[in-house]
Coordinates of C-alpha atoms in Angstrom, one line a residue:
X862 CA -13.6 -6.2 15.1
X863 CA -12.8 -2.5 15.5
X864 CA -15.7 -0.3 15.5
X865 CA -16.5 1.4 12.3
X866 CA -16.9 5.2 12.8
X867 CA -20.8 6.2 12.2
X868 CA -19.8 8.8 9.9
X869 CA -17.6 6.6 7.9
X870 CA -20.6 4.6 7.7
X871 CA -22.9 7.3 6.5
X872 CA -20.4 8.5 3.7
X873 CA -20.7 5.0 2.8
X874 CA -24.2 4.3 2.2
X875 CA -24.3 7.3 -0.4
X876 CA -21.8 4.9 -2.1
X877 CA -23.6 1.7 -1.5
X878 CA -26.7 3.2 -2.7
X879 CA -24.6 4.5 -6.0
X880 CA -23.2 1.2 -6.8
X881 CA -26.9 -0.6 -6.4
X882 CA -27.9 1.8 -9.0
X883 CA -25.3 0.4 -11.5
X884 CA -26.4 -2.2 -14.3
X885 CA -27.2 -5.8 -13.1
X886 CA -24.8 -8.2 -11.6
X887 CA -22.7 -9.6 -15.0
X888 CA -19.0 -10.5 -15.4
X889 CA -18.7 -13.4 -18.1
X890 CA -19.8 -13.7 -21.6
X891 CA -23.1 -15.3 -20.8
X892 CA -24.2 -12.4 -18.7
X893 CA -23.9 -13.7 -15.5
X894 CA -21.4 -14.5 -12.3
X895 CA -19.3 -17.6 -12.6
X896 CA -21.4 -20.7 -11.3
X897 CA -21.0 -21.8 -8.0
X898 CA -21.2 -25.7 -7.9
X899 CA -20.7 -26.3 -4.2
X900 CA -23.4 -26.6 -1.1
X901 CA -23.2 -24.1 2.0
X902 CA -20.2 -22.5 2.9
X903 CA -18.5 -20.1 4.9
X904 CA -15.5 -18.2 4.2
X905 CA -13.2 -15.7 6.6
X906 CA -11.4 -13.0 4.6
X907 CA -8.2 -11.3 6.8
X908 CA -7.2 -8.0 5.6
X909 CA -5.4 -4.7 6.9
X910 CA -6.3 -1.4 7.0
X911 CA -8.7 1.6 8.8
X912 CA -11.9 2.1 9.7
X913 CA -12.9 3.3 5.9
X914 CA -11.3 0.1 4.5
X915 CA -13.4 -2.0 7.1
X916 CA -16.5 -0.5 6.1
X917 CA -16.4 -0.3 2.3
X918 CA -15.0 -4.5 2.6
X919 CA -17.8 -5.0 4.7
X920 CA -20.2 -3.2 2.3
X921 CA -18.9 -5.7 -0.6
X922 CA -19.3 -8.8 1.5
X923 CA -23.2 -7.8 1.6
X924 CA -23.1 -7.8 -2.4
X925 CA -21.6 -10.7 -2.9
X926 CA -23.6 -12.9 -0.5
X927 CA -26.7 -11.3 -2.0
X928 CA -25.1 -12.5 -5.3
X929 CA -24.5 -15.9 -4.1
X930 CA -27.0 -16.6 -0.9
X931 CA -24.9 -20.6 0.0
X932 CA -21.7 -19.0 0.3
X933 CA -21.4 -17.0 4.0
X934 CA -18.4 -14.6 4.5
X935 CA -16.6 -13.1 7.7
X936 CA -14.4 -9.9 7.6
X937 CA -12.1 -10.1 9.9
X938 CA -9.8 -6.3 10.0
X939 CA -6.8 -6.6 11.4
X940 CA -5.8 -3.3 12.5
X941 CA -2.2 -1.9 10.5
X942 CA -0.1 -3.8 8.6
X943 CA 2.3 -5.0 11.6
X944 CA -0.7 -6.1 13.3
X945 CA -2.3 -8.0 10.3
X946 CA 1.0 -9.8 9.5
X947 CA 1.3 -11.1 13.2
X948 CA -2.3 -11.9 13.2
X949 CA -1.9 -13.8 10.1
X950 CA 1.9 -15.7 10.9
X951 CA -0.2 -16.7 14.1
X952 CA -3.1 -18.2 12.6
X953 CA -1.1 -19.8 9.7
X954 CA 0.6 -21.3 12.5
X955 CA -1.8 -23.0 14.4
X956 CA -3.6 -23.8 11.2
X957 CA -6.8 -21.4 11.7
X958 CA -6.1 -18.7 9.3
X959 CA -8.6 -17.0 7.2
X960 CA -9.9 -19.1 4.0
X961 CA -8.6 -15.2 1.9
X962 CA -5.9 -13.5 3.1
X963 CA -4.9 -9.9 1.7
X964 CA -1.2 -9.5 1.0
X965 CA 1.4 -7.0 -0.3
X966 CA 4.8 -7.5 -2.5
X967 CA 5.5 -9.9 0.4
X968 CA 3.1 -12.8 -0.7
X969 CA 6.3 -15.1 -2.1
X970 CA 7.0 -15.2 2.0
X971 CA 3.5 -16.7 2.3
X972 CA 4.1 -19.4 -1.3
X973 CA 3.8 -22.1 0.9
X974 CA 1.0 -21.5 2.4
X975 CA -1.4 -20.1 -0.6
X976 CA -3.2 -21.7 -3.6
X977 CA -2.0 -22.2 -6.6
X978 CA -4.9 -20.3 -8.8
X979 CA -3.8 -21.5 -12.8
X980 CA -6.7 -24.5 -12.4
X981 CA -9.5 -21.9 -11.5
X982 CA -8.8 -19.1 -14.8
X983 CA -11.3 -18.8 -16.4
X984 CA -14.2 -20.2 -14.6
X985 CA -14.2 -19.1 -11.0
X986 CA -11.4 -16.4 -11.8
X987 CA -12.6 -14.4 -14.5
X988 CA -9.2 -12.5 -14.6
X989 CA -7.5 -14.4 -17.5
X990 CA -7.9 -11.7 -20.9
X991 CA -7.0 -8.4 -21.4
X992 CA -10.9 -6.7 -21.4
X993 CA -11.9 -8.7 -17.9
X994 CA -8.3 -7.5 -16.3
X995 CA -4.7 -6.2 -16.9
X996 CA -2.6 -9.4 -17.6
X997 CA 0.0 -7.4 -16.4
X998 CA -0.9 -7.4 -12.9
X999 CA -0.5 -11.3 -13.1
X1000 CA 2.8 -11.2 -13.8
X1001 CA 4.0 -9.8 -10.1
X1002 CA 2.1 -12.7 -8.8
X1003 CA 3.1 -15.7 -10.6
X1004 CA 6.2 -17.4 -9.3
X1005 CA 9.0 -19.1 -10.7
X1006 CA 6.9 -22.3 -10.7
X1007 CA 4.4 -20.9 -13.4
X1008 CA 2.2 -20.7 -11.0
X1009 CA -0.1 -17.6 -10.1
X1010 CA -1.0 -17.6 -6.7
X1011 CA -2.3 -14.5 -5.4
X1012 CA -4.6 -11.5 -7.0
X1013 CA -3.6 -7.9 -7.8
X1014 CA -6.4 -5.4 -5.9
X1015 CA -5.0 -2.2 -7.9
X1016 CA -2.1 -0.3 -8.7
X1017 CA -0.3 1.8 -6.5
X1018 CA 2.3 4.4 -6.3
X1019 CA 3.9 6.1 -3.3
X1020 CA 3.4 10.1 -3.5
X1021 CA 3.8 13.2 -1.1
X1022 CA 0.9 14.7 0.5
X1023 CA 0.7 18.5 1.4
X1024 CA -1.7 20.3 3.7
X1025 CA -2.5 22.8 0.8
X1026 CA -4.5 25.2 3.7
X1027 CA -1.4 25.5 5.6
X1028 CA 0.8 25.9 3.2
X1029 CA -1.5 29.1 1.1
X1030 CA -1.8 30.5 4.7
X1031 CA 1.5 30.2 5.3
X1032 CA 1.9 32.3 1.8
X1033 CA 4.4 29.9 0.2
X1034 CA 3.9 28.3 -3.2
X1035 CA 2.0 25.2 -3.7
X1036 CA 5.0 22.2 -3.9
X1037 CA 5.6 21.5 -8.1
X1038 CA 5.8 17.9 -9.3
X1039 CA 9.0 16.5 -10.3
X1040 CA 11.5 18.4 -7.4
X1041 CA 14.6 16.9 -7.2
X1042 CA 15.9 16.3 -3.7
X1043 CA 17.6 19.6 -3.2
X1044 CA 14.7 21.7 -4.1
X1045 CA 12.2 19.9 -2.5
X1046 CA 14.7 20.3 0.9
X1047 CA 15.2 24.0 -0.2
X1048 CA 11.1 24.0 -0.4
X1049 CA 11.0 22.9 3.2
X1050 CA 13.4 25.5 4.5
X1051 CA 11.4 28.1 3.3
X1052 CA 8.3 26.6 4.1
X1053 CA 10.0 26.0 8.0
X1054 CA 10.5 29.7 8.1
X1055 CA 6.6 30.8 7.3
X1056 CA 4.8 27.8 9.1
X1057 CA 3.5 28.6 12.6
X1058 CA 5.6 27.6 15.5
X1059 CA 5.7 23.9 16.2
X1060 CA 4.9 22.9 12.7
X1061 CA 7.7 21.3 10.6
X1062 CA 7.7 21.2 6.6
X1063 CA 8.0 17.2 6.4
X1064 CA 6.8 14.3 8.4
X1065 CA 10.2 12.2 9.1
X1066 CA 9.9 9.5 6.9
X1067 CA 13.4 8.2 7.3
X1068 CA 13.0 4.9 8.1
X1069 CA 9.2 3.7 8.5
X1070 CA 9.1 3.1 4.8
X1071 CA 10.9 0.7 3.2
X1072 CA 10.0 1.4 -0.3
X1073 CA 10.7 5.0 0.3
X1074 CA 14.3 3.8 0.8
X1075 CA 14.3 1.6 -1.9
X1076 CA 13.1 4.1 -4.2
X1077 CA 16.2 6.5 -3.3
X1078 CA 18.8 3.2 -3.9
X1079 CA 17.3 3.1 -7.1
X1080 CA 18.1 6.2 -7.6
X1081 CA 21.2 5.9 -6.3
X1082 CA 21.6 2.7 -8.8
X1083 CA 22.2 0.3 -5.8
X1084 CA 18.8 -1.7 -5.3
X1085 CA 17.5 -3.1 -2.4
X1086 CA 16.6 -6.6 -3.8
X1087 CA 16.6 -8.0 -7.5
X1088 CA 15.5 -10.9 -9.3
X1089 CA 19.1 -10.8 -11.0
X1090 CA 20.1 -14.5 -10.5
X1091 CA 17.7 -15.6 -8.2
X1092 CA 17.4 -12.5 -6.4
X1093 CA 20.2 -10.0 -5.9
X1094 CA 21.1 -7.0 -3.8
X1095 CA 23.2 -4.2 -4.7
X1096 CA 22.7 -2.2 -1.6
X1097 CA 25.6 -0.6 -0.4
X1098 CA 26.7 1.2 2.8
X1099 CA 27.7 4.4 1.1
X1100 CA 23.9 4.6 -0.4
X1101 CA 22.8 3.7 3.2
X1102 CA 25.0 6.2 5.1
X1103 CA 23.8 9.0 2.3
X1104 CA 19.9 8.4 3.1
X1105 CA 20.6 8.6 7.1
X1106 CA 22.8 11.5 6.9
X1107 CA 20.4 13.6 4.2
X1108 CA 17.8 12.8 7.2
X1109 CA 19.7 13.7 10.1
X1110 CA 20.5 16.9 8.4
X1111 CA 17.4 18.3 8.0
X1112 CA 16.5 16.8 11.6
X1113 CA 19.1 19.5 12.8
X1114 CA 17.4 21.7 10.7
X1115 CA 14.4 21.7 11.8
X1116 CA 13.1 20.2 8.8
X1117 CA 11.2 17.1 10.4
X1118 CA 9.9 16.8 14.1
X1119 CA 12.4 16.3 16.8
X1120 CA 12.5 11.9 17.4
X1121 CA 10.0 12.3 20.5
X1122 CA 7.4 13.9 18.5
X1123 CA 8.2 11.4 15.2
X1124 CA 7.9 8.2 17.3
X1125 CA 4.6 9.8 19.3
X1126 CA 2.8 8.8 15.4
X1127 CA 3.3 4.7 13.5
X1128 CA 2.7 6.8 10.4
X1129 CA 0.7 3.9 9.1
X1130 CA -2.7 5.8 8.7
X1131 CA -4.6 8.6 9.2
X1132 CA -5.5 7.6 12.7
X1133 CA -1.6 8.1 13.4
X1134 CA -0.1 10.7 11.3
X1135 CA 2.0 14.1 12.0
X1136 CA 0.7 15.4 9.0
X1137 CA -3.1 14.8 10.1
X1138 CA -2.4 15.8 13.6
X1139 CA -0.7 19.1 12.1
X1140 CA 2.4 18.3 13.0
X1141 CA 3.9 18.5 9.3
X1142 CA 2.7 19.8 6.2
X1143 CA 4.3 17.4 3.8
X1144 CA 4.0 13.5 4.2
X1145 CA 4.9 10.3 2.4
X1146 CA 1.6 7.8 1.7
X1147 CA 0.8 5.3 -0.6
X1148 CA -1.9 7.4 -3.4
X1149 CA -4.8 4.9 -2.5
X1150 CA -4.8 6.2 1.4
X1151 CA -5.6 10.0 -0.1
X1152 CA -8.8 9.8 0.1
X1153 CA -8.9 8.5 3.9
X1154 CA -6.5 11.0 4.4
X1155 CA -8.7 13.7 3.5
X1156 CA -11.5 12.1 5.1
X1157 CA -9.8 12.7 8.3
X1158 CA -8.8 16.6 7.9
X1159 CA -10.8 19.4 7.5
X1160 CA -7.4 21.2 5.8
X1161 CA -7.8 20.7 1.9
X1162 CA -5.2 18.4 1.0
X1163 CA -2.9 18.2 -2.2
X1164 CA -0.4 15.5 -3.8
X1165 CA 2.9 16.1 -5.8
X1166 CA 5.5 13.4 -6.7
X1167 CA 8.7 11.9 -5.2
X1168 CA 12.0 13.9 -5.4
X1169 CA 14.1 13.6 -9.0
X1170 CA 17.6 12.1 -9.2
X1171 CA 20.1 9.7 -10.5
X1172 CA 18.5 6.8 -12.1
X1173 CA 14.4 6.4 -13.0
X1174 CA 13.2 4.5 -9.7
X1175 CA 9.5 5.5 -10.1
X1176 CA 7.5 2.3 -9.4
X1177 CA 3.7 2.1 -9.9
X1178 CA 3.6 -1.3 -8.5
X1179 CA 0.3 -3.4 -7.4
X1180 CA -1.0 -2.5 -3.9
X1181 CA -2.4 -5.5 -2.2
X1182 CA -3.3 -9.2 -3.3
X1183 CA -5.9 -11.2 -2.7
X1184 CA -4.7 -15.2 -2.0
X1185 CA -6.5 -18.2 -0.9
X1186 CA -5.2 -20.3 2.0
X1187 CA -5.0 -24.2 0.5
X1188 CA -5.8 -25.2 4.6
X1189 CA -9.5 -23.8 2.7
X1190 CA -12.1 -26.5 2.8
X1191 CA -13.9 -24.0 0.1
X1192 CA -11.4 -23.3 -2.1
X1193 CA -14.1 -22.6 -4.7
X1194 CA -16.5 -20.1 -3.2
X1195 CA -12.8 -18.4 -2.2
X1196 CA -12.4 -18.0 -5.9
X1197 CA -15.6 -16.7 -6.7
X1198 CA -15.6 -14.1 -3.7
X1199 CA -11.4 -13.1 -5.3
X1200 CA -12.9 -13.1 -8.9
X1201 CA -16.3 -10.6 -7.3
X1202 CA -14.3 -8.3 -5.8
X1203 CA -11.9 -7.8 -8.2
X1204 CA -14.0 -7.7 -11.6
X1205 CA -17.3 -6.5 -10.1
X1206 CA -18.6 -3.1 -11.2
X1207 CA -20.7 -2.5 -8.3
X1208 CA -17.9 -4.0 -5.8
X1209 CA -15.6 -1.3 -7.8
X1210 CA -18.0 1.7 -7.0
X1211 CA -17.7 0.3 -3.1
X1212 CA -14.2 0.4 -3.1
X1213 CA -13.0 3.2 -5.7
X1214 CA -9.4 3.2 -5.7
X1215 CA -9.2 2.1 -1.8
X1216 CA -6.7 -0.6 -2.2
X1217 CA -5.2 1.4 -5.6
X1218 CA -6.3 1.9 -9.2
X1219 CA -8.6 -1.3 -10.2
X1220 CA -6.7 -3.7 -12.6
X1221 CA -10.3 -4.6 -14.3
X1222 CA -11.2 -2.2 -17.4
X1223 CA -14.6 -2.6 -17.0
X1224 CA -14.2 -1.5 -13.4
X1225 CA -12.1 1.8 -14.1
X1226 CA -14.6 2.7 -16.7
X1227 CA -17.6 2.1 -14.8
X1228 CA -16.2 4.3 -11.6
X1229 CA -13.9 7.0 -13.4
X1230 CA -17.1 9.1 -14.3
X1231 CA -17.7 9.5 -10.6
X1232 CA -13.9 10.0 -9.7
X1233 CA -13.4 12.3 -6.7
X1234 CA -10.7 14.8 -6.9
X1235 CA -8.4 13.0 -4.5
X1236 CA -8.6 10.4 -7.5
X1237 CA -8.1 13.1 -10.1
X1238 CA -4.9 14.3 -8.4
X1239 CA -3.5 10.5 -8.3
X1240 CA -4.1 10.3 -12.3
X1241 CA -2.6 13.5 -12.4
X1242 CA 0.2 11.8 -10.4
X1243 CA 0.9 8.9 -13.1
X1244 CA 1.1 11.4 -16.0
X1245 CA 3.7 13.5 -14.1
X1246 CA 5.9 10.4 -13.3
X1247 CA 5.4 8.8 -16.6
X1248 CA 8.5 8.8 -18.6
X1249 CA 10.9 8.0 -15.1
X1250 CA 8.6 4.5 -13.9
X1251 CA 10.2 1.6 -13.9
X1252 CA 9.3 -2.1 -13.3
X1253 CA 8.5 -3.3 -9.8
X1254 CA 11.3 -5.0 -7.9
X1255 CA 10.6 -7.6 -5.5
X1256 CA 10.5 -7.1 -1.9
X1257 CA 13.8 -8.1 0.2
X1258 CA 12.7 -11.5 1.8
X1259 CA 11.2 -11.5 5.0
X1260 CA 10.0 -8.3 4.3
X1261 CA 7.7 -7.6 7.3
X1262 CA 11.0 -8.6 9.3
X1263 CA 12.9 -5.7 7.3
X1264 CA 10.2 -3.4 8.0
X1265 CA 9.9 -4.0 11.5
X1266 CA 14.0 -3.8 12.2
X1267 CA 14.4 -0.9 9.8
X1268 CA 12.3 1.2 12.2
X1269 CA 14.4 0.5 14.9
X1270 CA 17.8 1.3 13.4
X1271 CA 15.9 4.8 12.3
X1272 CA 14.8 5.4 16.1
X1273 CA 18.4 4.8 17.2
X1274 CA 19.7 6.9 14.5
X1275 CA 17.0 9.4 15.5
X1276 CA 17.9 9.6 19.6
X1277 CA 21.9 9.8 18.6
X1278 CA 22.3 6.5 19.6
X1279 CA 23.9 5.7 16.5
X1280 CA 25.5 8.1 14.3
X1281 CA 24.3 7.9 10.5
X1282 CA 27.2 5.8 9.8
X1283 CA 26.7 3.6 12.2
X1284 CA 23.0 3.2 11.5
X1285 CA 24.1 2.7 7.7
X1286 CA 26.5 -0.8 8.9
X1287 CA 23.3 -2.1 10.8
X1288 CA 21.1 -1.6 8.1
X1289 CA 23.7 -3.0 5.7
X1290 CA 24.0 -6.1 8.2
X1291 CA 20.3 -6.4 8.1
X1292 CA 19.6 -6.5 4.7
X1293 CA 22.7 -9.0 4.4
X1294 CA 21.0 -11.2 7.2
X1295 CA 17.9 -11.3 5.5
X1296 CA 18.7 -12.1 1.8
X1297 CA 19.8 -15.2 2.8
X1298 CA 18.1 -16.4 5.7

């Protein structure tokens, strides 16, 4: 397990000690947690994230142990996402992976190995009506079996993130919400020309974000993947070659870092970020990493919204899931620890909006009072992007395998290894490889 940073762990406890302060333990209709029927058990959750993520899980493991003293559970981080997944395909592998393993859009890659969750609605799940949890956020994770099989942690959206000290000593304009592409570039070039030497306006976030490129085909009304007959894509290599040459451009331009300082950073976290570092003052995350962000800086940081254009391709999708290996010998007690720290009130004032905006009501009432202005700017966020969301699309199968491979086309692209329209036929020729493999 990574060590957990002491002053992570100190912010915490102010937390800890907030949420123990809340009413008593209650989530059904009888005023109480969902039985637990089995004898002593232990559980090992796998999940991703940073130190932050690590501490508040930990936090909610105590809570829920204390709420149910037979039932024993492990965290076991994982480090980033690439890690986590390799971690996980390895375990799953030899058959040792965790009894609850934390997902994103690609769960249906994982199907076989998670499950199915229908027979525990409504007693150990208590995620089945409206009040108790958004039925929406079932609908993402239910496959074409009828079966839902993994649990929605939280909405999320992707959003830019400004150093807002640099950019008011820099005497330029806070960024507006709602640029289109051409203004937010014009943005940058006047930003580029007051920032101090070394500093670029954007992190490069060309390629080491797959749904910022599928937002941009939507746009460009060519998505990645769709469920159209079984799942479709409309990607094309004139949409491709567009998004590597608008890239490259303002690579010339000084826009983004040179490819030697880009690759120095995974981009995956604040432990790894240009923008942190003060490399850039404008980077893409996902809304629920702003507050560890700004944990991280002592710069006051801001959010505005993705570039305009072309077709609505604004997606405020869920974040991460929640699914239960069916190697589990305690399937049960994995249920009850899912349905805890989704629809828990005191596991909600842990977590906040760590792993996105809670899909429970009662826990989005119970923690907006104490919302922290990181929080307020991601509501803010939603409003802004309102009339131009759209429904999530499914992720391109073997999506980790996109991920990882869509990097390296951006690196060769990056170095001049590849011009943009030769990156554009390997990134077609991926996504045609993986549809159907």
């Amino acid at each position: 397990m990574r060590r957990i940073r002491t002053i992570t762990l100190m912010v915490l406890l102010a937390v800890i000690f907030a949420a123990f302060s809340l009413p008593t333990l209650a989530q059904d209709d009888a005023g109480a947690l969902p039985a637990y029927t089995g004898g002593p058990a232990e559980l090992r959750m796998g999940w991703w994230g940073n130190d932050d993520r690590a501490a508040r899980t930990l936090a909610v493991i105590e809570l829920f142990e204390a709420a149910y003293p037979d039932i024993t559970v492990i965290g076991e981080p994982n480090g980033g996402t690439p890690d986590h997944f390799q971690i996980i395909d390895t375990q799953l592998a030899g058959n040792n992976a965790p009894d609850i393993i934390q997902f994103g859009g690609n769960w249906p890659d994982y199907q076989q190995y998670l499950e199915p969750l229908n027979d525990y609605l409504g007693a150990q799940l208590l995620i089945d009506t409206p009040e108790q949890f958004d039925q929406t956020a079932l609908i993402p994770a239910t496959a074409a079996d009828g079966n839902l099989y993994a649990v929605s942690l939280g909405t999320n959206t992707l959003v830019l993130v400004y150093n807002k000290t640099m950019i008011e000593a820099a005497g330029v304009e806070l960024p507006e919400d709602n640029m289109t592409w051409d203004e937010l570039i014009a943005y940058g070039t006047e930003l580029k020309a007051n920032l101090p030497e070394g500093v670029a306006p954007f992190v490069d976030n060309s390629m080491n974000q797959a749904n910022y490129l599928s937002y941009f085909y939507r746009q460009e009304d060519t998505p990645l993947w769709t469920s159209d007959d079984g799942g479709t894509s409309y990607a094309t290599v004139e949409s491709d070659t567009k998004w590597l040459q608008m890239w490259a451009d303002m690579r010339a331009e000084g826009l983004i870092p040179d490819a030697e300082t880009t690759y120095t950073y995974t981009e995956d976290g604040p432990d790894s970020s240009a923008l942190v570092a003060g490399d850039a003052a404008i980077g893409l995350i996902w809304s629920n990493q702003g507050a560890a962000y700004q944990a991280a800086m002592t710069d006051e940081l801001g959010m505005t919204t993705l570039p305009t254009g072309g077709e609505d391709a604004y997606a405020i999708q869920m974040s991460q899931y929640l699914g239960i290996n069916n190697a589990s010998e305690n399937k049960e007690a994995a249920a009850l620890f899912v349905n805890f720290f989704v629809t828990s009130p005191e596991a909600g004032a842990i977590l906040q909006t760590n792993r996105g905006i809670p899909s429970s009501p009662v826990v989005r009432q119970a923690i907006s009072a104490e919302a922290t202005a990181t929080d307020a700017a991601v509501y803010r966020i939603y409003d802004a992007v309102a009339d131009r969301t759209i429904p999530q699309d499914p992720n391109l199968p073997n999506d980790q395998e996109f991920v990882n491979e869509l990097e390296l086309v951006g690196q060769q692209v990056a170095y001049g290894q590849l011009t943009p329209e030769q990156g554009a036929e390997e990134l077609q020729a991926l996504i045609d490889r993986l549809a159907v493999k």
